[in-house]
Tab-separated table of C-alpha atoms in Angstrom:
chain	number	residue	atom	x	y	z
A	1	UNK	CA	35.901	6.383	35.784
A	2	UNK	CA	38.703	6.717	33.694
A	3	UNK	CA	39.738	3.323	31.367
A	4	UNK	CA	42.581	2.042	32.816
A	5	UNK	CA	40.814	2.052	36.429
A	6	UNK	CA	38.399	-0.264	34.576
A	7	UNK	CA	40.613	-2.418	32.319
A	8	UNK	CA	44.530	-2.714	32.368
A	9	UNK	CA	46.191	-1.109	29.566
A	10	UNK	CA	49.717	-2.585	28.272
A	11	UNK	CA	52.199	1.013	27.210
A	12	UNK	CA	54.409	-1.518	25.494
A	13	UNK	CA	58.100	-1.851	25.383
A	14	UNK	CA	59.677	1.365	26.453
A	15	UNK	CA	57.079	3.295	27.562
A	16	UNK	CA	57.834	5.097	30.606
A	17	UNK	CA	56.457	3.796	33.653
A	18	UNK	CA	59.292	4.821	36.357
A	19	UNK	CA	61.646	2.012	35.040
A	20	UNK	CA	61.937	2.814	31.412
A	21	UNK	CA	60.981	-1.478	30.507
A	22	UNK	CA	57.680	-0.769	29.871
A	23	UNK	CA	54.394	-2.245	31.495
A	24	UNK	CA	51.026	-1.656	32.548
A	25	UNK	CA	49.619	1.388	32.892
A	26	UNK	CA	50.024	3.762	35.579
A	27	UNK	CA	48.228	3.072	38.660
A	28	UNK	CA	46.715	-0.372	37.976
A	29	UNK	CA	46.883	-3.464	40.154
A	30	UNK	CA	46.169	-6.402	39.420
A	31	UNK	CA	45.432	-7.238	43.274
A	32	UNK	CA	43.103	-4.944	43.450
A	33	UNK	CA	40.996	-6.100	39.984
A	34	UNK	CA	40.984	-9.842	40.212
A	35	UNK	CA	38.029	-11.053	42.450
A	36	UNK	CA	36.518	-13.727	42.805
A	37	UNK	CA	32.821	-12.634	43.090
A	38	UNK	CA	29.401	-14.681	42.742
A	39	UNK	CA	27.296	-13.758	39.653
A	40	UNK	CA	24.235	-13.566	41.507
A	41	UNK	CA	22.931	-16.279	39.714
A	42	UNK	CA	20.881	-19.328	40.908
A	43	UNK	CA	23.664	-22.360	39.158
A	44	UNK	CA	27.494	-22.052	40.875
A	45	UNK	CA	28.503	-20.156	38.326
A	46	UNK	CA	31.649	-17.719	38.843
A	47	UNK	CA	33.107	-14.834	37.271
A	48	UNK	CA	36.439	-12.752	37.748
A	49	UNK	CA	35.525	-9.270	37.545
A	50	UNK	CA	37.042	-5.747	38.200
A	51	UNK	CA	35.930	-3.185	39.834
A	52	UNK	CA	32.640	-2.421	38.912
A	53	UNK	CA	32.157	-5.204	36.576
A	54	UNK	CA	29.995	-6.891	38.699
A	55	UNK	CA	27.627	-3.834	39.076
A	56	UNK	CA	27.567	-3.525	34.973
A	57	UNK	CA	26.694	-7.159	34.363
A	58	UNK	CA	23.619	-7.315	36.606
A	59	UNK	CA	22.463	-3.983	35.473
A	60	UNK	CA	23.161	-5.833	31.671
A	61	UNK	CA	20.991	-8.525	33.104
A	62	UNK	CA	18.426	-6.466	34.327
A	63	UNK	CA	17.634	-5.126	31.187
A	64	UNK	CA	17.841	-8.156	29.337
A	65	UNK	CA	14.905	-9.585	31.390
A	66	UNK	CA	12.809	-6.134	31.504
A	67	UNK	CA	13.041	-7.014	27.142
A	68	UNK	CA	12.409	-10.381	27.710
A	69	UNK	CA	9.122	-9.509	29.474
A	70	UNK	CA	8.269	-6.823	27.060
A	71	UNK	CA	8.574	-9.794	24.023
A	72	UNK	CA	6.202	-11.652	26.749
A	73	UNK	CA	3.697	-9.100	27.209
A	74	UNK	CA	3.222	-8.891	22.888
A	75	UNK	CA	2.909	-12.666	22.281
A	76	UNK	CA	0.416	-12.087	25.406
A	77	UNK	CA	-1.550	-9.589	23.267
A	78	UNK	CA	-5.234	-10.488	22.306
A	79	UNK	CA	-6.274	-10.384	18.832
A	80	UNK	CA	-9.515	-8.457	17.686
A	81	UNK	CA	-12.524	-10.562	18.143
A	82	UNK	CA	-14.505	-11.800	14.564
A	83	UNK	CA	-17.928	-11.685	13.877
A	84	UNK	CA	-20.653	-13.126	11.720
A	85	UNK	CA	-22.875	-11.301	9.259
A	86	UNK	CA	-25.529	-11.003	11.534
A	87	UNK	CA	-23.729	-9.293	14.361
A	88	UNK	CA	-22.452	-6.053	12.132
A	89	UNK	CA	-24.637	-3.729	10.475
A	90	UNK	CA	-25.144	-3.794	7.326
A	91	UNK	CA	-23.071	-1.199	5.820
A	92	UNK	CA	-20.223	-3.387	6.369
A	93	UNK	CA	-21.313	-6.654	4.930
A	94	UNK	CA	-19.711	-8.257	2.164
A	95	UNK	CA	-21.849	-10.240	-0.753
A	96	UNK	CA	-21.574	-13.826	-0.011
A	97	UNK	CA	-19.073	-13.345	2.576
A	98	UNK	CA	-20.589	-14.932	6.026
A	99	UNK	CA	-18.018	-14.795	8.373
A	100	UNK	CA	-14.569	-13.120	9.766
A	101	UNK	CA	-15.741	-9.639	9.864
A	102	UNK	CA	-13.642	-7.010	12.274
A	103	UNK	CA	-15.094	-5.231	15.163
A	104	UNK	CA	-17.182	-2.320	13.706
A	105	UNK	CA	-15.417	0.300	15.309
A	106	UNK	CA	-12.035	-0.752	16.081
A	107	UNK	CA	-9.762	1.607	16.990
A	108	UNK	CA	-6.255	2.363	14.845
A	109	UNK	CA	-4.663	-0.280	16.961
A	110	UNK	CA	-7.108	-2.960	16.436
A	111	UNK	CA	-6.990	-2.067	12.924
A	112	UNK	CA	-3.453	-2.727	12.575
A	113	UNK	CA	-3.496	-5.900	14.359
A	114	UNK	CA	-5.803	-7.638	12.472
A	115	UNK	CA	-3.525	-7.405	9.480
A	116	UNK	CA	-1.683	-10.095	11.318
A	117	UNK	CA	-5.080	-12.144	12.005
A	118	UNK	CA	-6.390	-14.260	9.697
A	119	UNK	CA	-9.801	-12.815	8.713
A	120	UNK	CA	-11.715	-11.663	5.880
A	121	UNK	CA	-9.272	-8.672	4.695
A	122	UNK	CA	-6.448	-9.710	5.553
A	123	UNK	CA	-5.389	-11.138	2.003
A	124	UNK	CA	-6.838	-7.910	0.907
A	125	UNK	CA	-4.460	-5.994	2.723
A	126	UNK	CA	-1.392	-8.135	1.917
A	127	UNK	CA	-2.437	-8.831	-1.798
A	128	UNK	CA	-1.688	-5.020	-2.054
A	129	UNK	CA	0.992	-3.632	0.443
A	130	UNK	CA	3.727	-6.398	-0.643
A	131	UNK	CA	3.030	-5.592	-4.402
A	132	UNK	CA	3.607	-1.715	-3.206
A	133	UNK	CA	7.431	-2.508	-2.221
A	134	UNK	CA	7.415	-4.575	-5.856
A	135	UNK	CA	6.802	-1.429	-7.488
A	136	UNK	CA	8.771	1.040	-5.358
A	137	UNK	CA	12.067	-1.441	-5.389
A	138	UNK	CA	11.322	-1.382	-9.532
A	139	UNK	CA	11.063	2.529	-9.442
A	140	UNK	CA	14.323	2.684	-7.587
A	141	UNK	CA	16.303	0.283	-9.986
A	142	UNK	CA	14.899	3.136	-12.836
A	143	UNK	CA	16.140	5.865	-10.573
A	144	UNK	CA	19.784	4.729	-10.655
A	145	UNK	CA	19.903	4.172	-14.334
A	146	UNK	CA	17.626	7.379	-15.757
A	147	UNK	CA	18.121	10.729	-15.099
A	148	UNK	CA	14.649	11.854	-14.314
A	149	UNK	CA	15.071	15.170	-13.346
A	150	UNK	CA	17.130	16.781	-16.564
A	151	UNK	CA	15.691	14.196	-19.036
A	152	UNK	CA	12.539	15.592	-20.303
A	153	UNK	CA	11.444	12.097	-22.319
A	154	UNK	CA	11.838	9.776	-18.771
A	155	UNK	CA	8.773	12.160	-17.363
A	156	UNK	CA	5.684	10.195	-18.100
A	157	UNK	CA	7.548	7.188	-16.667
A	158	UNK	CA	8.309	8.709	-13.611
A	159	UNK	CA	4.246	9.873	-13.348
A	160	UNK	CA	3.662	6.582	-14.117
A	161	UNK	CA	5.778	4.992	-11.498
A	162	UNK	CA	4.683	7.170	-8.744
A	163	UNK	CA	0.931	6.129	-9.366
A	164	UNK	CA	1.236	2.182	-9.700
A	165	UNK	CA	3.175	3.065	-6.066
A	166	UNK	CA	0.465	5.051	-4.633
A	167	UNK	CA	-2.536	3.234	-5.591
A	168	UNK	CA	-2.003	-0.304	-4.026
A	169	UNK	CA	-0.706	1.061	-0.996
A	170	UNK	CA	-3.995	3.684	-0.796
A	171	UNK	CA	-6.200	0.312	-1.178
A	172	UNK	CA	-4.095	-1.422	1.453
A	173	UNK	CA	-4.909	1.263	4.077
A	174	UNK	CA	-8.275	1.624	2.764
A	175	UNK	CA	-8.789	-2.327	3.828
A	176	UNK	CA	-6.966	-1.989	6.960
A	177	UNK	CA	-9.030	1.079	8.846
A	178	UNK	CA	-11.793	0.467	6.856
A	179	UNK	CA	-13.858	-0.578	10.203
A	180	UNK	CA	-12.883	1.785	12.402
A	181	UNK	CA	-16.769	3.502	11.977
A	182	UNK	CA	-19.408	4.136	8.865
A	183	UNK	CA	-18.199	7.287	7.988
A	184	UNK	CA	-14.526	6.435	8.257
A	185	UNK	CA	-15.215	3.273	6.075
A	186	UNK	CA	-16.727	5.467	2.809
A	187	UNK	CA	-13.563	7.879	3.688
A	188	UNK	CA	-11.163	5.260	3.311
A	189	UNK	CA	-12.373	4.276	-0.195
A	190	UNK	CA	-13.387	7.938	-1.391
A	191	UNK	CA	-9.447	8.145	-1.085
A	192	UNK	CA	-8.844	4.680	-2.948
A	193	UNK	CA	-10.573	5.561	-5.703
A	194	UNK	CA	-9.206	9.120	-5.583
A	195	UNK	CA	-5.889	6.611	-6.217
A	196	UNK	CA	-7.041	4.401	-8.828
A	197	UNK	CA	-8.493	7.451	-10.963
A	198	UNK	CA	-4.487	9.057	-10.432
A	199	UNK	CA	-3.849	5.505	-11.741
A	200	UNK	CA	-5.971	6.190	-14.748
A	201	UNK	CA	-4.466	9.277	-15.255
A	202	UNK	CA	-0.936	7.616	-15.208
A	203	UNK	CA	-1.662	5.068	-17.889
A	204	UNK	CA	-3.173	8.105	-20.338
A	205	UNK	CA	0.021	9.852	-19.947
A	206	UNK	CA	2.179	6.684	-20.175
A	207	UNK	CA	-0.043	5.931	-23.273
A	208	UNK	CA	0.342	9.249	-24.684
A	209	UNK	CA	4.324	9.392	-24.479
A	210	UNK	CA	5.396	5.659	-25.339
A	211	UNK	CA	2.392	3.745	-26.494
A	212	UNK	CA	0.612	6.045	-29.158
A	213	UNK	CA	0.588	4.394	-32.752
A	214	UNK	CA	3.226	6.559	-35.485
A	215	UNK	CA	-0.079	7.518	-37.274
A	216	UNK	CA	-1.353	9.437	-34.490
A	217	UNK	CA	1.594	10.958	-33.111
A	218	UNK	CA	1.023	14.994	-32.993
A	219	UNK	CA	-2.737	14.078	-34.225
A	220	UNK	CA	-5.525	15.936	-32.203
A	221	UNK	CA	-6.190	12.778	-30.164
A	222	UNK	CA	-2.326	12.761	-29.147
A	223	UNK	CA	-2.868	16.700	-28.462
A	224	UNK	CA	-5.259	16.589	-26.541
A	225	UNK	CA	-5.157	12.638	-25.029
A	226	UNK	CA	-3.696	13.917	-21.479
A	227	UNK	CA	-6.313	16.753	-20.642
A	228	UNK	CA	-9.325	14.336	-21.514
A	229	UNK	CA	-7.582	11.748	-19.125
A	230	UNK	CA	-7.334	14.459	-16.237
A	231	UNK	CA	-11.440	14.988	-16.810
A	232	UNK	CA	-11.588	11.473	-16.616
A	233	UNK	CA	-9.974	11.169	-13.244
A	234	UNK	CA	-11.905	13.591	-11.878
A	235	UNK	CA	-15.267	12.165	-13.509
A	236	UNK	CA	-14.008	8.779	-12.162
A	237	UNK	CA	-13.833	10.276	-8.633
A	238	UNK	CA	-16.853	11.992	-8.133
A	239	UNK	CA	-19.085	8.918	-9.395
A	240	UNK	CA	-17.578	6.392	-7.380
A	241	UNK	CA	-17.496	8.848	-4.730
A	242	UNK	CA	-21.119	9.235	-4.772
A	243	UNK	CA	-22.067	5.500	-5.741
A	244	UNK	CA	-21.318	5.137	-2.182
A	245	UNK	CA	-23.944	7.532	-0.792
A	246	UNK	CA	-26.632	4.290	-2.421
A	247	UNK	CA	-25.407	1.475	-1.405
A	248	UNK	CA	-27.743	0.534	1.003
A	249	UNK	CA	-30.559	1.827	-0.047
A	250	UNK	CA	-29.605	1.185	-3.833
A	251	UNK	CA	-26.892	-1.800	-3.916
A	252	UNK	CA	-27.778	-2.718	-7.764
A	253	UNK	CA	-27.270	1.058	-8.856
A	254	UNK	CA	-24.286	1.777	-6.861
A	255	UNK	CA	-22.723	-0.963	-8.437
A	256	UNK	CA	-23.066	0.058	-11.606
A	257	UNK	CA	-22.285	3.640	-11.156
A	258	UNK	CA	-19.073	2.009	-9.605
A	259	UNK	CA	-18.225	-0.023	-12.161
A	260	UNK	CA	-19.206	2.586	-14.732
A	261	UNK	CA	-16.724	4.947	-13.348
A	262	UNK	CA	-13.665	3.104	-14.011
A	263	UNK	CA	-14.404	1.190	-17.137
A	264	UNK	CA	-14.714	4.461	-18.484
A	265	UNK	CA	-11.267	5.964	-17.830
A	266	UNK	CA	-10.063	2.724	-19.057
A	267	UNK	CA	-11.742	2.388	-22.547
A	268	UNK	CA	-10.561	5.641	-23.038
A	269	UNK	CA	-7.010	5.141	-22.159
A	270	UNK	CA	-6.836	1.690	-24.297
A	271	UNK	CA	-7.992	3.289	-27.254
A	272	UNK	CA	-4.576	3.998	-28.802
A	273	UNK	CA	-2.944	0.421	-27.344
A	274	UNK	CA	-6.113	-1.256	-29.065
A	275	UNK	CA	-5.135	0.747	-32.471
A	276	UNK	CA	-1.321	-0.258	-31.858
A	277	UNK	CA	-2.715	-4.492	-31.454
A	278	UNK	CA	-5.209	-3.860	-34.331
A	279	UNK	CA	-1.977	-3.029	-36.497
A	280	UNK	CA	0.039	-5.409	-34.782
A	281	UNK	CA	-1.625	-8.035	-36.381
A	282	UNK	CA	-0.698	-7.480	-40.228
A	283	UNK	CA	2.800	-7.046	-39.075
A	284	UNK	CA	5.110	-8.227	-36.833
A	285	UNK	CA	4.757	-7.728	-33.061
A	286	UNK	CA	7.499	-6.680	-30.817
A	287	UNK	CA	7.880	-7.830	-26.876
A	288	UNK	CA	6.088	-4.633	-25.838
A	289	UNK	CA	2.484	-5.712	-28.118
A	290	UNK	CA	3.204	-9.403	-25.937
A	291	UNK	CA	3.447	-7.302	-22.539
A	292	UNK	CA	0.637	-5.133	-23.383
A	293	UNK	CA	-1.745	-7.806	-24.474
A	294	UNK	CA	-1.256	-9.801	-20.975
A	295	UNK	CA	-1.932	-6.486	-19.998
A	296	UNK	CA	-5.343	-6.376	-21.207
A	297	UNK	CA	-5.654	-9.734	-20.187
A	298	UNK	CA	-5.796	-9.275	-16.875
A	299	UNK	CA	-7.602	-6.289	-17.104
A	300	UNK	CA	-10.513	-7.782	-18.491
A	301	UNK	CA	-10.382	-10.623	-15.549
A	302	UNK	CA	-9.941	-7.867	-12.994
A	303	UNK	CA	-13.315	-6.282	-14.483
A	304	UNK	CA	-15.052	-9.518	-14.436
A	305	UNK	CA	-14.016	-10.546	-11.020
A	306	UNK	CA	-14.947	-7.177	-9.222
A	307	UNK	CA	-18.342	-7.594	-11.042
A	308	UNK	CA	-18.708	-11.753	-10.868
A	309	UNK	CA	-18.339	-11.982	-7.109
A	310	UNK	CA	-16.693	-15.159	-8.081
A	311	UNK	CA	-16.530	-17.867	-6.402
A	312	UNK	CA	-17.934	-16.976	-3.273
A	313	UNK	CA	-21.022	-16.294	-4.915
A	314	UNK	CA	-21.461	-20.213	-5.620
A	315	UNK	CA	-20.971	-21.366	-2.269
A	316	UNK	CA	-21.323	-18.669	0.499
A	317	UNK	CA	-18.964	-18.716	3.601
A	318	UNK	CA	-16.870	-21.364	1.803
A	319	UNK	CA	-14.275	-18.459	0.397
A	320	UNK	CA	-14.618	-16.027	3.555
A	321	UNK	CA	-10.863	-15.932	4.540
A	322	UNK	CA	-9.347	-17.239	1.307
A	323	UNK	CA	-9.889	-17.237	-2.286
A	324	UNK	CA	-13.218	-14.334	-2.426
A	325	UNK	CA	-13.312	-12.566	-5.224
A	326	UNK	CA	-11.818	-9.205	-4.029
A	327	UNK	CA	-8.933	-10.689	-3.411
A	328	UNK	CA	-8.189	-12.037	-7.036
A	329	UNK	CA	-9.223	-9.129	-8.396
A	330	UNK	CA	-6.489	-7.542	-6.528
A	331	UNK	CA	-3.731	-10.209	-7.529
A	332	UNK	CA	-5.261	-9.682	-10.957
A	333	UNK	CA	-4.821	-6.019	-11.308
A	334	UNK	CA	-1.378	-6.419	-10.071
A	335	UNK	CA	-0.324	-8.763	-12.913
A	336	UNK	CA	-1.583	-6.511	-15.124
A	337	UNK	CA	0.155	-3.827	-13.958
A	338	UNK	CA	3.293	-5.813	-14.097
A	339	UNK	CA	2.557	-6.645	-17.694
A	340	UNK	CA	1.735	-2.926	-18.211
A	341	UNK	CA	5.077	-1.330	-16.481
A	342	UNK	CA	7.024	-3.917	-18.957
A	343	UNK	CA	5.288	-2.962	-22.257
A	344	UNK	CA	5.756	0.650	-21.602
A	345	UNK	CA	9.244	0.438	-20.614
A	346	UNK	CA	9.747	-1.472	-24.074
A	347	UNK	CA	8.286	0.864	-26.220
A	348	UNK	CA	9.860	3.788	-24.120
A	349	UNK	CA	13.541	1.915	-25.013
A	350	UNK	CA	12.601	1.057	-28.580
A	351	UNK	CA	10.610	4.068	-29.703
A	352	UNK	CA	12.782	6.962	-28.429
A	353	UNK	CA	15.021	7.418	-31.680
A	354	UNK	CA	11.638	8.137	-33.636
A	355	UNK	CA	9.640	9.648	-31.072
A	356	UNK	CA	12.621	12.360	-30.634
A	357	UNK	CA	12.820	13.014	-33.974
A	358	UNK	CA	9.265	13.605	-34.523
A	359	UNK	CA	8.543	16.182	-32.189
A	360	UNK	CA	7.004	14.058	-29.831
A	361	UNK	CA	8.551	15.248	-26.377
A	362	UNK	CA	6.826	15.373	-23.695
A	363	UNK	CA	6.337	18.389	-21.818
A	364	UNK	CA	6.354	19.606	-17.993
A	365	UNK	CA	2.647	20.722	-18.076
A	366	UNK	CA	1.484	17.450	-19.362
A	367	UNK	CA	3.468	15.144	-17.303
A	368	UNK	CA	4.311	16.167	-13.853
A	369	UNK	CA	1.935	19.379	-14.089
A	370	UNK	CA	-1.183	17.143	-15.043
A	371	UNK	CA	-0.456	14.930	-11.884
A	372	UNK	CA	0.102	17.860	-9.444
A	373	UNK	CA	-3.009	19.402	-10.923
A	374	UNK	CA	-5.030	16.207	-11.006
A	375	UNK	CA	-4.361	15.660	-7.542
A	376	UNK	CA	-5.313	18.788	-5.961
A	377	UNK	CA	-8.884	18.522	-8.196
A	378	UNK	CA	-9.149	15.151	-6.844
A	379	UNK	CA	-8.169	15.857	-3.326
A	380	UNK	CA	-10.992	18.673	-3.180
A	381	UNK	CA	-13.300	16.589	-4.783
A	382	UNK	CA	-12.997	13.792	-1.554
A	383	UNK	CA	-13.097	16.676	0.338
A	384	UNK	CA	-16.170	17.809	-0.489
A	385	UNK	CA	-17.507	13.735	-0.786
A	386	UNK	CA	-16.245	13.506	3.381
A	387	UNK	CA	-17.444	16.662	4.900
A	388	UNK	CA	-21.097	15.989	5.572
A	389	UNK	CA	-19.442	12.114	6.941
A	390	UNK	CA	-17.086	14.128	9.299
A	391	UNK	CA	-19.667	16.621	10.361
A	392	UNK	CA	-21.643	13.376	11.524
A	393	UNK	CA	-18.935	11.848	12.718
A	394	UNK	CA	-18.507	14.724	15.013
A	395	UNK	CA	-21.431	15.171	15.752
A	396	UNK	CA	-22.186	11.573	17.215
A	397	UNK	CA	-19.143	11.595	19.031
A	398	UNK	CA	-21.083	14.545	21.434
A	399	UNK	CA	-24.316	12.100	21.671
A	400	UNK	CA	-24.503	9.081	23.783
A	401	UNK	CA	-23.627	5.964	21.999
A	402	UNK	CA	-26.098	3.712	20.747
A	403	UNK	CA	-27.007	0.289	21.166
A	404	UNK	CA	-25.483	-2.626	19.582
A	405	UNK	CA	-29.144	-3.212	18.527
A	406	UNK	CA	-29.564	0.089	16.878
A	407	UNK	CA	-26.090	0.207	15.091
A	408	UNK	CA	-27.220	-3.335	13.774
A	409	UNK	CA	-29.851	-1.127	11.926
A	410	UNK	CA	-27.749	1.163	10.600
């Protein structure tokens, strides 16, 4: 229908319109638009419409109540249902933790839900995938004012940045679909500490660019700091990997393995930042030696927290929802992260006059190319960790299902 049918439309002074004075346009009457017409709706409420207004309003209308009924249907939507210790088997028990546990094998949508439930992941999930945007809105802010692609020196930070923005977002998902069955549990952390090991392997290049003391720039250690860290991730992958395979039959040894497996990695990567503090002392310390120490700070509290199980530990089912040790340790490692991303972007600032003019730039191989290559390794290596868990998931997906008795056993 063309516009003017609709609406009247004024051609202004002049415009011709048979009598040269202007005036509405062509064909329009106002006789024919104005109507007095009921709305349709239950007050006496009345509207003057043109032709076909009417029609368009209650079609408006119509779909303003089918969305009103969709927003009904969602608040309408039931939440997962929780469960004790003793109702879940025991691969997906918790130390100390008694209560709020998620459906053993929810599905993807039950999974997401529960993010928005209070139970006992839920901080885990948040503690991580707010912190994410943190580091991704920081890594933007550096995009607009370096020149990462032409500027061989800003390398290593952009490696670094891209793993502090991968890794709390892999644990996030690991904690969200983490109970969707057995095997899909130990696949969601294989990947999250495929993640943390990348993060490893960050912090050794960081390190190696920025952080290392003048005395050992272009030593052997600086030479060679950034392939050792890539064995490292991959060490760090396959033991965690497999610490999983004896947890239940081995929780003690599985922990240590575990733990093992990234305090490894990370004595290895604060060796040089430990020399740098060590001569910090007899001098004078810059902002970047105050950032880093927090940095270590933390780090040691994030060790001691994963290992404490502090302080649910001292009163069981007290912390189930709020306050468990998991979930400082993952506020924890964020600070120190924080702290960590601020001392390196310190030294990076203050340290690239000398750096330069010592030889010390960093290259594509052992920047970008380490990461590309450490993540393929480490992809292949969770790959090899999940095949015998998909080949079983597969295969009891063609069996009947068992009992809730029997999967209690498991």
């Amino acid at each position: 229908m063309p516009i003017s049918r609709v609406f009247p439309v004024w051609r202004g002074v002049g415009a011709s319109n048979g009598g040269g004075g202007g005036g509405w346009s062509p064909g329009w009457s106002w006789g024919r638009c104005l109507r007095w017409e009921p709305a349709g709706f239950d007050s006496p409420v009345w509207l003057v419409l043109c032709r076909g207004g009417h029609a368009r309003l209650r079609e408006v209308c119509q779909r303003g109540s089918g969305a009103i009924r969709l927003s009904t249907d969602m608040l309408r939507m039931k939440l997962p249902e929780l469960f004790e210790i003793h109702q879940i088997p025991k691969v997906f028990r918790e130390e100390s933790i008694i209560s709020g546990y998620r459906h053993p094998q929810s599905s993807v949508r039950d999974c997401l839900l529960s993010s928005f439930q209070m139970n006992n992941e839920t901080i885990n999930i948040w503690t991580h995938f707010l912190p994410t945007w943190y580091f991704v809105w920081r890594f933007s802010l550096l995009c607009s004012t370096m020149n990462f692609l032409t500027d061989s020196y800003t390398w290593p930070l952009l490696v670094y940045m891209v793993v502090i923005s991968i890794y709390p977002f892999t644990s996030s998902c690991a904690h969200t679909f983490s109970t969707m069955s057995p095997e899909s549990r130990h696949i969601c952390y294989f990947f999250d500490y495929g993640a943390l090991s990348l993060y490893s392997l960050g912090c050794a290049i960081g390190y190696a660019a920025y952080i290392m003391p003048d005395s050992l720039v272009n030593s052997w250690l600086h030479q060679y700091f950034v392939p050792i860290a890539i064995g490292n991730s991959l060490f760090c992958t396959s033991l965690s990997c497999y610490s999983r395979f004896l947890e239940l039959q081995f929780p003690q040894r599985s922990k240590v393995l575990r733990t093992g497996a990234f305090i490894f990695p990370f004595i290895f990567d604060t060796t040089p930042l430990l020399y740098k503090l060590l001569l910090c002392l007899g001098g004078s310390c810059g902002s970047s030696e105050a950032y880093l120490c927090y940095h270590l700070l933390f780090a040691f509290l994030t060790c001691f927290l994963f290992t404490a199980h502090l302080p649910e530990r001292l009163a069981p089912g007290r912390f189930d929802y709020f306050g468990h040790s998991h979930q400082l340790f993952h506020i924890s490692a964020v600070m120190g992260t924080h702290y960590q991303m601020e001392g390196l972007l310190a030294d990076m600032a203050s340290r690239r006059a000398w750096l330069l003019a010592h030889g010390a730039m960093p290259s594509f191989l052992g920047t970008i190319g380490a990461l590309v290559l450490s993540v393929l390794l480490n992809v292949g290596i969770i790959g090899i960790f999940s095949a015998p868990l998909l080949w079983n998931l597969r295969r009891g997906s063609n069996q009947p299902h068992t009992t809730q008795s029997e999967r209690k056993e498991q």
